[in-house]
Coordinates of C-alpha atoms and ligand atoms in Angstrom, one line a residue:
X1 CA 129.1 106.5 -8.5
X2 CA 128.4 106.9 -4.7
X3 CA 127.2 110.1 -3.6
X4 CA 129.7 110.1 0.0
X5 CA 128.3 113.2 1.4
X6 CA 125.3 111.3 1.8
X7 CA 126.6 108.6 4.4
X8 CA 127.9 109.0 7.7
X9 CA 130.7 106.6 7.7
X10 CA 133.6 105.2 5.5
X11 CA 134.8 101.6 6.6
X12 CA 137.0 99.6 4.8
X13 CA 139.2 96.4 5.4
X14 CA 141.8 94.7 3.2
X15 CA 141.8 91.9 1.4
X16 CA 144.8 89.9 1.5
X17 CA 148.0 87.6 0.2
X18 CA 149.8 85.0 2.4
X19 CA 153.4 85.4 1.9
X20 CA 154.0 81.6 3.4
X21 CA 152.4 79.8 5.9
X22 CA 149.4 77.9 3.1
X23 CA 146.9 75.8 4.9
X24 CA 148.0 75.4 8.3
X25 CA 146.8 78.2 10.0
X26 CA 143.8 75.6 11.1
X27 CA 146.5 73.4 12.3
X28 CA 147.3 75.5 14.4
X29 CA 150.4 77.0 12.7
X30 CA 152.3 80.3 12.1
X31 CA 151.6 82.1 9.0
X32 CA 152.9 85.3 7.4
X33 CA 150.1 87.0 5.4
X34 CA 150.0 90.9 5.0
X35 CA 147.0 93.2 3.8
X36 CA 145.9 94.9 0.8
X37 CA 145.2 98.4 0.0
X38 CA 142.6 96.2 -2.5
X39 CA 139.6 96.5 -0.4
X40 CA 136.1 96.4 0.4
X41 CA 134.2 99.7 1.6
X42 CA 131.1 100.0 3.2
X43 CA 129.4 103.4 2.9
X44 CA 127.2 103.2 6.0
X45 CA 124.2 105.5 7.1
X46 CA 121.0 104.7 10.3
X47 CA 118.1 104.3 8.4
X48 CA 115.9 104.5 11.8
X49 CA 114.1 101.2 10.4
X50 CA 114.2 97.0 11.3
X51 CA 116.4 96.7 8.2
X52 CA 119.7 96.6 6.7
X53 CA 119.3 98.0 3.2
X54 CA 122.5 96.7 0.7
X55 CA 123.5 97.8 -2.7
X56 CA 126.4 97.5 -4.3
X57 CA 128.3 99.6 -6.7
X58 CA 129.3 97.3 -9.0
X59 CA 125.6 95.0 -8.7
X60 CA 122.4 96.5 -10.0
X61 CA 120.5 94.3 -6.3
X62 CA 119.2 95.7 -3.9
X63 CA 118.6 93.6 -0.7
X64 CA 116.5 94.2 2.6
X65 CA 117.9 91.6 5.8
X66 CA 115.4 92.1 8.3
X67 CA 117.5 92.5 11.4
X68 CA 115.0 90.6 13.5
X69 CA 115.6 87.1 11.5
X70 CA 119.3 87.7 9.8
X71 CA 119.7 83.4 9.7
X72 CA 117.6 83.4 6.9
X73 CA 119.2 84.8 4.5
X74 CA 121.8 82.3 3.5
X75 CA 120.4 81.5 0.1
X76 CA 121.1 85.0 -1.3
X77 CA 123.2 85.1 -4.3
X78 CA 124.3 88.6 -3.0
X79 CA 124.4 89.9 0.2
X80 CA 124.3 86.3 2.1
X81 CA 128.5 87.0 3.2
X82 CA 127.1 90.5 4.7
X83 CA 123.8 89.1 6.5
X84 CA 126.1 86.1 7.8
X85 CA 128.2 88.2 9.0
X86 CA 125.4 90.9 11.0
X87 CA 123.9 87.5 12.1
X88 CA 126.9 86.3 14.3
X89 CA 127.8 89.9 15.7
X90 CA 124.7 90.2 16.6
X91 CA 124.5 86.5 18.2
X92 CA 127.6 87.4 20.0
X93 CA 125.5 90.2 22.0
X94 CA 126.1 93.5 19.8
X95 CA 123.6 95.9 18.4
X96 CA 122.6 96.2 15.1
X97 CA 120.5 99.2 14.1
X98 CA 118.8 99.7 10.9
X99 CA 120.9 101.1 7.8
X100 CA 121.9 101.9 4.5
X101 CA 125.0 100.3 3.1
X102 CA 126.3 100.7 -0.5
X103 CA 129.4 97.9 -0.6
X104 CA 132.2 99.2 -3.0
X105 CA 134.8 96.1 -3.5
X106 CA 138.1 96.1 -5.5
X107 CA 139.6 92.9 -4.2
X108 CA 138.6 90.5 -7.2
X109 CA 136.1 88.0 -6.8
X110 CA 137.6 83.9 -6.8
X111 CA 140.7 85.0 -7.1
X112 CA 141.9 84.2 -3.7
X113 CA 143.2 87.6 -2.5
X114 CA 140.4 87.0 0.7
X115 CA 137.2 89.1 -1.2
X116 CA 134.9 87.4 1.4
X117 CA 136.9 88.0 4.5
X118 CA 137.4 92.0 3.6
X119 CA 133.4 91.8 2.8
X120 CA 132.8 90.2 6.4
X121 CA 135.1 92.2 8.8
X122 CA 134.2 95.7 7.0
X123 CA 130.5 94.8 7.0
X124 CA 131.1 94.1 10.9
X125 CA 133.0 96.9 11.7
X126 CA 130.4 99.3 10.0
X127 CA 127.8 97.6 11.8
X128 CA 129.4 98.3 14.7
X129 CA 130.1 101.8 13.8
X130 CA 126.9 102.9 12.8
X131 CA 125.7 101.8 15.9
X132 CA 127.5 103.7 18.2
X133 CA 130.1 100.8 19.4
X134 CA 133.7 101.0 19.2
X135 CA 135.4 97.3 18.2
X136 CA 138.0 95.1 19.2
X137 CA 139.7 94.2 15.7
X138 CA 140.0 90.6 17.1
X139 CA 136.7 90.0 17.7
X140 CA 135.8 91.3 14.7
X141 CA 138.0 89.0 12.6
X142 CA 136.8 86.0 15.0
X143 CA 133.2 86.7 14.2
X144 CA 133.8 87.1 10.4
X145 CA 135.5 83.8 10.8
X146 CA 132.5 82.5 12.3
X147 CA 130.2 83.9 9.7
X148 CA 132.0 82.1 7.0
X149 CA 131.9 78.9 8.5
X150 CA 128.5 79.0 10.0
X151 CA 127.2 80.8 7.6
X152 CA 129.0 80.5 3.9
X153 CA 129.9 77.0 4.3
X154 CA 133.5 76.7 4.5
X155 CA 135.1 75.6 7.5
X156 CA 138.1 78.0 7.1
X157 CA 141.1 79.3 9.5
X158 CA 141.6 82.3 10.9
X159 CA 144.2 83.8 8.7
X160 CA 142.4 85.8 6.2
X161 CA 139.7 87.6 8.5
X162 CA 142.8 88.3 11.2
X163 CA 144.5 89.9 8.2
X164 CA 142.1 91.8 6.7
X165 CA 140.9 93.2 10.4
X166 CA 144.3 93.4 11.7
X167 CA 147.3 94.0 8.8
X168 CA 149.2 97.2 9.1
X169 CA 150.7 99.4 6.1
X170 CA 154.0 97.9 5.0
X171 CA 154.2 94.9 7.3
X172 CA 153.5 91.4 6.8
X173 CA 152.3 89.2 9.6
X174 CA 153.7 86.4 11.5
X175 CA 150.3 84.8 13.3
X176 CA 150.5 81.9 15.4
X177 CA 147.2 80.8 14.6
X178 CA 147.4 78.3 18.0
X179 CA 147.7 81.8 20.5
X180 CA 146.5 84.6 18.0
X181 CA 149.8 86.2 19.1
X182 CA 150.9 88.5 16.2
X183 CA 154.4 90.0 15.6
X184 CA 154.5 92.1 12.8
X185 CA 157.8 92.4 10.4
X186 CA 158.4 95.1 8.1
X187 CA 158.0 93.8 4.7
X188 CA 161.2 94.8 2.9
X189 CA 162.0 93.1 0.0
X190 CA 165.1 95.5 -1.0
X191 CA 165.7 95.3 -4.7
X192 CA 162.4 93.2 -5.2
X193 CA 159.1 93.6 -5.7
X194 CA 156.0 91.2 -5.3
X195 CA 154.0 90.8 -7.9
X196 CA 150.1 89.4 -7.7
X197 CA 149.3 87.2 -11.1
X198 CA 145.5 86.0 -10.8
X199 CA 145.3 82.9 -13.3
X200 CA 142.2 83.6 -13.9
X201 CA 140.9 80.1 -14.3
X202 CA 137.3 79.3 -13.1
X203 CA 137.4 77.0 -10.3
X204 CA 134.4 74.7 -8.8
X205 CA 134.0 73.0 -6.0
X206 CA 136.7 74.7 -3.8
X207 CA 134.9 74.7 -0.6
X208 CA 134.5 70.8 -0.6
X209 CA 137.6 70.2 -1.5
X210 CA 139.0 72.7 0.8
X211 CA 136.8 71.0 3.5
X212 CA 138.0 67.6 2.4
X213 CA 141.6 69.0 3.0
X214 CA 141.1 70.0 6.8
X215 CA 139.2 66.9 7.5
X216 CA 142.7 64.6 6.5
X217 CA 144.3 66.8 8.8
X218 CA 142.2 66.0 11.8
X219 CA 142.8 62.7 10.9
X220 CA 146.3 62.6 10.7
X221 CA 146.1 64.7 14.4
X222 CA 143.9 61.7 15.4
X223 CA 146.8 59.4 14.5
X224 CA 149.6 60.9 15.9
X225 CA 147.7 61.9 19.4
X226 CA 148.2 58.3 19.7
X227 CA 152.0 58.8 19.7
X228 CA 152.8 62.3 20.6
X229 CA 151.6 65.2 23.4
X230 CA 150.7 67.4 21.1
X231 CA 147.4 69.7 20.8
X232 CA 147.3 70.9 16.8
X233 CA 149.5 69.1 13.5
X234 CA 151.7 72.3 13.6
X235 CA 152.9 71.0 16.8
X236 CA 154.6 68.0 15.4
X237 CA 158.4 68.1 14.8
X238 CA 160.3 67.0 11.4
X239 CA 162.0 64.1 13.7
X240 CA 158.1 63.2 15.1
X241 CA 157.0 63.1 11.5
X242 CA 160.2 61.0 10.3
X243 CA 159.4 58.9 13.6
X244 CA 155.9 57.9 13.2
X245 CA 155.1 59.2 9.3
X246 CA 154.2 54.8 8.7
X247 CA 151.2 55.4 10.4
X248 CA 149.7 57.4 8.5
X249 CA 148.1 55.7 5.2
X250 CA 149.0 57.5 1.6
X251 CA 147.8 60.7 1.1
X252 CA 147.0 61.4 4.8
X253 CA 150.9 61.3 5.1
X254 CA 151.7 63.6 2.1
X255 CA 149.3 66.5 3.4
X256 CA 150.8 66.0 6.9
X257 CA 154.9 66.6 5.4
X258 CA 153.4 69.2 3.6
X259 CA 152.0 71.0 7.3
X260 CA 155.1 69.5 9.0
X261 CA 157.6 71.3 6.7
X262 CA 155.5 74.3 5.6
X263 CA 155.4 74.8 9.2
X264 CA 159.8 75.1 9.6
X265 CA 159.6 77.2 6.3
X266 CA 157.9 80.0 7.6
X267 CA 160.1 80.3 10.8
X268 CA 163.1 80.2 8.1
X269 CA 160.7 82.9 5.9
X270 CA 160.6 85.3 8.8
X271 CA 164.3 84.7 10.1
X272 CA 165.4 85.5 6.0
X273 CA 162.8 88.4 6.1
X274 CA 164.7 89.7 9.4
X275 CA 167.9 89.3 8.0
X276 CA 166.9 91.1 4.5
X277 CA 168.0 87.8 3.1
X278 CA 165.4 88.0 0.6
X279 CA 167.1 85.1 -2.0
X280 CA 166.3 82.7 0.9
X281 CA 162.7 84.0 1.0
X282 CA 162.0 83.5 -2.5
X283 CA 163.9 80.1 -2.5
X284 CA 160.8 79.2 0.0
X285 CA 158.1 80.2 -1.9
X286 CA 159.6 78.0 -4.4
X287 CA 159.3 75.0 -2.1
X288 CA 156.3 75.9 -0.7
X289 CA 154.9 76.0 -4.4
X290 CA 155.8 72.6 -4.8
X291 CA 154.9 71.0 -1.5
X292 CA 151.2 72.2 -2.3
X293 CA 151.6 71.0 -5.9
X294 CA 153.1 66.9 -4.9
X295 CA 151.9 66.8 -1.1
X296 CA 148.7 69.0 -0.8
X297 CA 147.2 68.7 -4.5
X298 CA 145.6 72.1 -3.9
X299 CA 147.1 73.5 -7.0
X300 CA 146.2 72.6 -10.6
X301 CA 147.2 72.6 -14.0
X302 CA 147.1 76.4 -15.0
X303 CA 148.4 77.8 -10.8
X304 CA 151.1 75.3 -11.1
X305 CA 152.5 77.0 -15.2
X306 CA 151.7 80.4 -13.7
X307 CA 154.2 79.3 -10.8
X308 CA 156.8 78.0 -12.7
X309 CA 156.7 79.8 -15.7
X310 CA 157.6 83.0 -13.1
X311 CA 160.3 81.1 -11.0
X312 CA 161.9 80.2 -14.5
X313 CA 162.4 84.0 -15.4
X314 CA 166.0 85.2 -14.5
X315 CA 164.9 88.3 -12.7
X316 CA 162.0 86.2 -10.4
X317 CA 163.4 84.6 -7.2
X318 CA 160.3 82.9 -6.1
X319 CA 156.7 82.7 -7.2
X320 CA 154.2 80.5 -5.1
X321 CA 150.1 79.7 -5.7
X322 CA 148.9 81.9 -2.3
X323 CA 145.6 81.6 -0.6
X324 CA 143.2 78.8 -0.5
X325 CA 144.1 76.7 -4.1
X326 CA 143.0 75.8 -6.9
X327 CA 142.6 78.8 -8.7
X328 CA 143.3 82.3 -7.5
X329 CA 146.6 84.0 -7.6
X330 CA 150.3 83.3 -7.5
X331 CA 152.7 86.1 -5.8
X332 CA 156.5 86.8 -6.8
X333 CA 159.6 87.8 -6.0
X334 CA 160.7 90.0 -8.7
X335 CA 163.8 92.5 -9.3
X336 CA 162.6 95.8 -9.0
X337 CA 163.6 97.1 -12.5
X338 CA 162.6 94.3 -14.4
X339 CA 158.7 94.1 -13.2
X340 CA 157.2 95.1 -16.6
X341 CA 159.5 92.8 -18.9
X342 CA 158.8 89.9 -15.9
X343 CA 155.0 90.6 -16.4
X344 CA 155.1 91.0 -20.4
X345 CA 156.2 87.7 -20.7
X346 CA 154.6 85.8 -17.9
X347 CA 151.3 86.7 -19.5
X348 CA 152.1 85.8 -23.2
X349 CA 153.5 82.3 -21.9
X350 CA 150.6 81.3 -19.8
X351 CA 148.3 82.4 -22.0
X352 CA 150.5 80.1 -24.7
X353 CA 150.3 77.4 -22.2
X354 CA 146.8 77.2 -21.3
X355 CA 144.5 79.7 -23.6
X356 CA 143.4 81.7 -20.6
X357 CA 144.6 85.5 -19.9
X358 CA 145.9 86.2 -16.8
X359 CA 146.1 89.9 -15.2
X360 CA 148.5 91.3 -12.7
X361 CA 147.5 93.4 -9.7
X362 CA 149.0 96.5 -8.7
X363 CA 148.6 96.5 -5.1
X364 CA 150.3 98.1 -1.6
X365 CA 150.6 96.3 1.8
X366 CA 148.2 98.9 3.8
X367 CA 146.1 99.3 7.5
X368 CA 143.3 96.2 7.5
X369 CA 140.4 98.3 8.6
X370 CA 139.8 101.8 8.9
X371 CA 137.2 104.1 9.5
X372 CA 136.2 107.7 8.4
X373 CA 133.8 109.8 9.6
X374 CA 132.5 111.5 6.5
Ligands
LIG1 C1 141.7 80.0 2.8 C2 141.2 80.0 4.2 C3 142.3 80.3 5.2 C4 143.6 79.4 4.9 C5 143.9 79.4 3.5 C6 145.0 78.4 3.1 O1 142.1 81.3 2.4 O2 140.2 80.9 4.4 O3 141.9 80.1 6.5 O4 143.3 78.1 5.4 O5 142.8 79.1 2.6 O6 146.2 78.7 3.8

């Protein structure tokens, strides 16, 4: 148990799901994530010294950065996300003062609700904080970003810091990851409810592969700049990608239909969220689902029965893998009164189907960061 009385300041930012929009937000596409009240909360104190002093609640570490050489702390098993991310605010020209931080997270580790973004922009934002600077919530999500490319390894897009520095209570996101222009729709799913199913399968190797994944798009941008004015994949039209589609070889094809068409299904996503035509939504998680299953392979055996054991339930209208891949969690589209027979019998199936339990989150769409004074 944290003692709060003894801190100065309360900071917390959101972890997150995508509703739609999977893996082209660094093709520069528009994508409709919203944030969770499942957070990460940084107790924050000055400690007058050279040193950021972290502990956890949930670790028994401890773990001095010296603030004077934070980019050498990347082989920490703990603490590496929050010394990545003091490192780049402070190489973009901030302060950093010495201080206590106890780090209280309830967004799940691996199970790709965004834990390492909420750990990066509310490790930033206290920084900034406790040092006497206000923030731009932009810049704070472009730094995390930075720190978790740089720093962690994994050259992701901007999505999940943006959302878990800039969501707002009850709305998803529609961010054109091209302009950073963000237009935010009230997330009203009428008779339905969204439910968060983590499959709880260990996964390996997701960075690589996540990596790998990026790198075929550059290629297939490479390709069709050959062809086509355009600056980002996202930018290419079905009739471009029905035009020129034969030059791309096998699979660099398949993951550009998947962007191509992901792409059109989240402007339909936000038009059917607009219109509370929330059948049509669910109908394009479906399809997303299966576009990342046949065209992206960043699904897997155990994401892909979670999926479709959900969409096959009468009272489930969509269900989709959301986040990075490979593991993680799948959201759906449930009727209201039927969440807790839905989730009964999603469990027992999947845990018929593969051996492994999975668990369902209860979680609100809520503010990405805020801060208290305590
Ligand atoms: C991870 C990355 C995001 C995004 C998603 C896939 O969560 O951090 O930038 O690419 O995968 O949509």
């Amino acid at each position: 148990m944290i003692n709060q009385s003894e801190y100065k300041f309360k900071v917390s930012a959101s972890g997150r799901v995508n509703i739609i929009g999977e893996h082209i937000d660094y093709c520069g596409g528009k994508v409709m994530p919203a944030a969770l009240s499942l957070k990460n909360t940084v107790y924050v104190r000055p400690n007058g010294t050279n040193f950021i002093n972290l502990s956890w609640t949930t670790l028994p570490d401890t773990v001095s950065l010296d603030i004077s050489r934070l980019d050498s702390y990347k082989h920490l098993r703990y603490g590496n996300y929050q010394a990545g991310s003091a490192y780049l605010w402070q190489k973009a020209g901030h302060k950093i003062v010495g201080c206590d931080m106890v780090q209280d997270c309830t967004v799940p580790f691996g199970s790709g609700l965004s834990s390492s973004a909420a750990i990066e922009v509310s490790t930033i934002a206290a920084l900034a904080t406790v040092a006497g600077e206000g923030f731009d919530n932009v810049e704070v999500a472009l730094t995390a970003q930075a720190a978790e490319r740089q720093y962690a390894g994994v050259n992701c897009g901007i999505m999940d810091q943006y959302a878990s520095a800039c969501g707002k209570k009850g709305m998803a996101m529609l961010l054109d990851c091209k302009t950073l222009q963000c237009d935010y729709l009230p997330l009203d799913l009428g008779g339905y409810a969204m439910v968060i199913t983590d499959c709880k399968k260990p996964h390996n190797l997701v960075e690589s592969k996540y990596n790998e994944r990026r790198q075929q798009t550059e290629q297939a941008l490479a390709i069709l700049k050959e062809k086509l004015d355009i600056t980002c994949l996202a930018d290419v039209s079905p009739e471009d990608f029905q035009k020129y589609s034969h030059l791309l070889p096998g699979v660099i094809k398949n993951r550009t239909e998947h962007v191509v068409y992901e792409c059109e299904r989240v402007k339909r996503a936000a038009e059917a969220l607009r219109n509370g035509d929330i059948l049509t939504l669910g109908a394009l998680l479906n399809e997303s689902h299966a576009s990342l299953k046949n065209l992206y392979e960043t699904t897997g055996f155990e994401p892909d029965v979670l999926a479709e054991t959900a969409q096959a339930h009468p009272a489930c209208i969509g269900s989709r893998l959301t986040g990075g891949g490979f593991g993680g969690c799948t959201i759906s589209l449930v009727k209201k009164e039927c969440v807790q027979q839905f989730e009964d019998y999603l469990l027992k199936q999947y845990r018929q189907k593969t051996g492994y339990t999975a668990v369902c989150y209860r979680a609100d769409i809520d503010d990405g960061i805020t801060v208290e004074r305590i």
